Tab-separated table of C-alpha atoms in Angstrom:
chain	number	residue	atom	x	y	z
A	1	MET	CA	11.114	-9.255	-5.921
A	2	PHE	CA	8.992	-6.243	-5.012
A	3	LEU	CA	11.439	-3.854	-6.688
A	4	CYS	CA	11.353	-5.951	-9.875
A	5	ARG	CA	7.570	-5.692	-9.786
A	6	LEU	CA	7.739	-1.907	-9.405
A	7	LYS	CA	10.486	-1.279	-11.948
A	8	CYS	CA	9.563	-3.746	-14.698
A	9	GLY	CA	5.900	-4.525	-13.980
A	10	LEU	CA	6.570	-8.283	-14.116
A	11	LEU	CA	3.585	-10.600	-13.606
A	12	THR	CA	3.346	-12.836	-10.536
A	13	GLN	CA	3.868	-15.987	-12.618
A	14	ASP	CA	7.039	-14.510	-14.124
A	15	LEU	CA	8.340	-13.532	-10.672
A	16	ALA	CA	7.572	-17.004	-9.319
A	17	VAL	CA	9.778	-18.564	-12.024
A	18	ARG	CA	12.566	-16.013	-11.611
A	19	PHE	CA	12.692	-16.369	-7.816
A	20	ASN	CA	11.950	-20.097	-7.772
A	21	CYS	CA	8.898	-19.954	-5.498
A	22	HIS	CA	5.142	-20.534	-5.623
A	23	ILE	CA	2.785	-17.910	-7.120
A	24	SER	CA	0.933	-17.595	-3.792
A	25	THR	CA	4.242	-16.706	-2.091
A	26	VAL	CA	4.865	-13.980	-4.656
A	27	SER	CA	1.340	-12.567	-4.191
A	28	ARG	CA	1.684	-12.578	-0.397
A	29	LYS	CA	5.047	-10.796	-0.442
A	30	ILE	CA	3.918	-8.235	-3.045
A	31	ILE	CA	0.823	-7.385	-0.982
A	32	THR	CA	2.879	-7.106	2.233
A	33	TRP	CA	5.413	-4.730	0.669
A	34	SER	CA	2.684	-2.773	-1.147
A	35	ASN	CA	0.917	-2.151	2.158
A	36	PHE	CA	4.195	-1.089	3.752
A	37	LEU	CA	4.992	1.288	0.885
A	38	TYR	CA	1.474	2.737	0.980
A	39	PHE	CA	1.869	3.359	4.723
A	40	VAL	CA	5.265	5.032	4.281
A	41	LEU	CA	4.209	7.198	1.334
A	42	GLY	CA	0.973	8.070	3.065
A	43	SER	CA	2.951	9.682	5.879
A	44	PHE	CA	4.644	12.142	3.493
A	45	ASN	CA	3.072	15.061	1.681
A	46	ILE	CA	3.949	14.701	-2.009
A	47	TRP	CA	1.684	17.578	-3.081
A	48	PRO	CA	3.982	20.411	-4.274
A	49	ASN	CA	3.112	24.065	-3.754
A	50	LYS	CA	2.144	26.320	-6.655
A	51	TYR	CA	5.580	27.969	-6.760
A	52	ASN	CA	7.324	24.627	-7.390
A	53	ILE	CA	4.808	23.709	-10.080
A	54	GLU	CA	5.272	27.016	-11.912
A	55	ALA	CA	9.078	26.905	-11.594
A	56	LYS	CA	9.275	23.497	-13.317
A	57	MET	CA	6.430	23.925	-15.790
A	58	PRO	CA	7.336	22.840	-19.348
A	59	ALA	CA	7.202	25.520	-22.038
A	60	VAL	CA	4.230	23.967	-23.851
A	61	PHE	CA	2.129	24.053	-20.676
A	62	ARG	CA	3.298	27.565	-19.872
A	63	MET	CA	2.219	28.738	-23.312
A	64	LEU	CA	-1.117	26.891	-23.678
A	65	TYR	CA	-2.338	25.879	-20.197
A	66	PRO	CA	-0.325	27.927	-17.665
A	67	SER	CA	-2.754	27.443	-14.749
A	68	THR	CA	-2.528	23.630	-14.844
A	69	ARG	CA	-1.773	22.260	-11.380
A	70	VAL	CA	-2.388	18.558	-11.974
A	71	VAL	CA	-3.080	16.123	-14.819
A	72	ILE	CA	-5.400	13.332	-13.687
A	73	ASP	CA	-6.764	9.980	-14.785
A	74	CYS	CA	-8.315	6.933	-13.145
A	75	THR	CA	-6.931	3.418	-13.275
A	76	GLU	CA	-8.528	0.076	-12.455
A	77	ILE	CA	-6.956	-2.975	-10.832
A	78	LYS	CA	-8.634	-6.325	-11.402
A	79	THR	CA	-9.685	-8.295	-8.343
A	80	GLU	CA	-11.374	-11.604	-7.568
A	81	ARG	CA	-15.155	-11.698	-7.543
A	82	PRO	CA	-16.286	-10.925	-3.963
A	83	SER	CA	-18.400	-13.556	-2.214
A	84	SER	CA	-20.875	-10.847	-1.218
A	85	LEU	CA	-23.377	-10.185	-4.016
A	86	ALA	CA	-23.799	-6.560	-2.933
A	87	LEU	CA	-20.044	-5.903	-2.966
A	88	GLY	CA	-19.691	-7.865	-6.197
A	89	SER	CA	-22.226	-5.578	-7.833
A	90	LYS	CA	-20.373	-2.476	-6.642
A	91	CYS	CA	-16.982	-3.821	-7.746
A	92	TYR	CA	-18.121	-4.761	-11.251
A	93	SER	CA	-16.718	-2.436	-13.898
A	94	SER	CA	-18.649	-2.313	-17.156
A	95	TYR	CA	-15.605	-0.682	-18.780
A	96	LYS	CA	-13.281	-3.597	-17.897
A	97	SER	CA	-16.062	-6.258	-17.895
A	98	SER	CA	-14.675	-7.632	-14.637
A	99	HIS	CA	-14.476	-6.868	-10.915
A	100	THR	CA	-12.023	-4.081	-10.140
A	101	TRP	CA	-10.797	-1.532	-7.623
A	102	LYS	CA	-10.473	1.968	-9.018
A	103	GLY	CA	-8.198	4.842	-8.031
A	104	LEU	CA	-7.273	8.312	-9.213
A	105	VAL	CA	-3.686	9.252	-10.080
A	106	GLY	CA	-2.386	12.788	-10.603
A	107	ILE	CA	0.895	14.157	-11.930
A	108	ALA	CA	2.353	17.658	-12.142
A	109	PRO	CA	2.785	19.210	-15.620
A	110	HIS	CA	6.505	18.335	-15.538
A	111	GLY	CA	5.676	14.649	-14.933
A	112	ALA	CA	6.236	14.119	-11.201
A	113	LEU	CA	3.699	11.926	-9.404
A	114	THR	CA	1.838	14.180	-6.956
A	115	PHE	CA	-1.408	12.438	-6.028
A	116	VAL	CA	-2.614	8.858	-5.506
A	117	SER	CA	-6.113	8.321	-4.122
A	118	SER	CA	-7.481	5.492	-2.047
A	119	LEU	CA	-9.105	2.647	-3.961
A	120	TYR	CA	-12.837	2.680	-4.671
A	121	THR	CA	-15.204	0.097	-6.119
A	122	GLY	CA	-15.031	-0.355	-9.889
A	123	SER	CA	-18.597	0.799	-10.539
A	124	MET	CA	-17.906	4.334	-9.302
A	125	SER	CA	-17.570	7.045	-11.935
A	126	ASP	CA	-14.442	9.153	-12.481
A	127	VAL	CA	-16.381	12.241	-11.368
A	128	GLU	CA	-17.562	10.635	-8.125
A	129	ILE	CA	-14.047	9.469	-7.232
A	130	THR	CA	-12.630	12.935	-7.945
A	131	LYS	CA	-15.265	14.422	-5.662
A	132	LEU	CA	-14.548	12.017	-2.779
A	133	CYS	CA	-10.769	11.481	-2.941
A	134	GLY	CA	-9.688	14.849	-1.501
A	135	LEU	CA	-7.922	16.199	-4.587
A	136	ILE	CA	-10.165	19.256	-4.887
A	137	ASP	CA	-9.354	20.269	-1.302
A	138	LEU	CA	-5.660	20.521	-2.267
A	139	LEU	CA	-6.300	22.858	-5.195
A	140	GLU	CA	-6.519	26.644	-4.974
A	141	SER	CA	-8.660	29.216	-6.749
A	142	GLY	CA	-7.160	29.920	-10.171
A	143	ASP	CA	-5.807	26.375	-10.603
A	144	SER	CA	-6.904	24.141	-13.441
A	145	ILE	CA	-7.058	20.376	-13.877
A	146	MET	CA	-6.282	18.576	-17.138
A	147	ALA	CA	-8.275	15.394	-17.755
A	148	ASP	CA	-10.014	13.338	-20.419
A	149	LYS	CA	-13.684	13.527	-21.425
A	150	GLY	CA	-14.824	11.237	-18.588
A	151	PHE	CA	-14.192	13.996	-16.054
A	152	VAL	CA	-17.218	16.248	-16.403
A	153	LEU	CA	-16.407	18.323	-13.304
A	154	ASN	CA	-18.210	21.599	-14.003
A	155	LYS	CA	-20.846	21.052	-11.279
A	156	VAL	CA	-18.303	19.688	-8.785
A	157	LEU	CA	-15.980	22.684	-9.263
A	158	ASP	CA	-18.752	25.285	-9.377
A	159	GLY	CA	-17.904	28.198	-7.074
A	160	THR	CA	-14.361	26.984	-6.272
A	161	GLY	CA	-12.497	29.121	-8.818
A	162	ILE	CA	-10.965	25.903	-10.212
A	163	THR	CA	-11.378	24.994	-13.890
A	164	VAL	CA	-10.943	21.797	-15.894
A	165	ASN	CA	-9.364	21.412	-19.341
A	166	THR	CA	-10.767	18.456	-21.292
A	167	PRO	CA	-11.036	17.681	-25.004
A	168	PRO	CA	-14.156	19.284	-26.526
A	169	PHE	CA	-17.360	17.246	-26.836
A	170	LEU	CA	-19.053	16.622	-30.170
A	171	MET	CA	-22.182	18.757	-29.965
A	172	SER	CA	-25.311	18.765	-32.103
A	173	HIS	CA	-23.521	20.229	-35.149
A	174	GLY	CA	-22.116	16.717	-35.715
A	175	GLN	CA	-18.550	17.623	-36.659
A	176	PHE	CA	-15.557	19.109	-34.862
A	177	SER	CA	-14.249	22.442	-36.049
A	178	ILE	CA	-10.574	22.747	-37.009
A	179	GLN	CA	-9.907	24.534	-33.719
A	180	GLU	CA	-11.598	21.739	-31.708
A	181	VAL	CA	-9.583	19.066	-33.530
A	182	GLU	CA	-6.349	20.927	-32.744
A	183	GLU	CA	-7.363	21.340	-29.095
A	184	THR	CA	-8.156	17.613	-28.815
A	185	GLN	CA	-4.761	16.690	-30.275
A	186	THR	CA	-2.909	19.145	-28.022
A	187	ILE	CA	-4.535	17.872	-24.824
A	188	ALA	CA	-3.961	14.252	-25.900
A	189	LYS	CA	-0.227	14.946	-26.375
A	190	LEU	CA	0.028	16.546	-22.932
A	191	ARG	CA	-2.029	13.864	-21.194
A	192	ILE	CA	0.031	10.956	-22.533
A	193	HIS	CA	2.419	11.217	-19.556
A	194	ILE	CA	-0.266	10.325	-16.987
A	195	GLU	CA	-1.134	7.226	-19.032
A	196	ARG	CA	2.532	6.212	-19.062
A	197	HIS	CA	2.725	6.557	-15.278
A	198	ILE	CA	-0.356	4.381	-14.860
A	199	ARG	CA	1.001	1.780	-17.313
A	200	ARG	CA	4.132	1.411	-15.169
A	201	VAL	CA	2.046	0.643	-12.085
A	202	ASN	CA	-0.271	-1.774	-13.856
């Protein structure tokens, strides 16, 4: 049941029908195995060294963004509304318009999953989660992160020697230049793999 959930992303109601059991039984077993898997994976270091990243780096990254160590994005998991008003306020995500837990996921340029953060309340920003989750401590001077526009990390990375590659922002001139449009498209094509990873989990 748990492997079907991981491989195919089947919903609890679907699994309940397939395995001929109640939805609450499915939820309980999924949570139990998820906790076990999190414990097992948490005891292994999945963060590859720079040599392994460079050895397996795809040609397009090597040509355009050779210092990329990790491609990141945040994902949100919906949860029930907490009974505590204070916690409910912290868990409310304006982006999802519901109560969520939020985590950061990172992959290497060649697509391997290399980082999964703890879960944080849905109201926290992408920048705040990146700052707290421990990812920056794993990076080295000269590394770069690829992310979307929500990750404005310049202040967080100041003085670390680490840079961030994001699509350009539309400034006061009101229109992207041809070069900025091309850069936006290039980063979007390279970032699509992190979104596919997250879609599998969700």
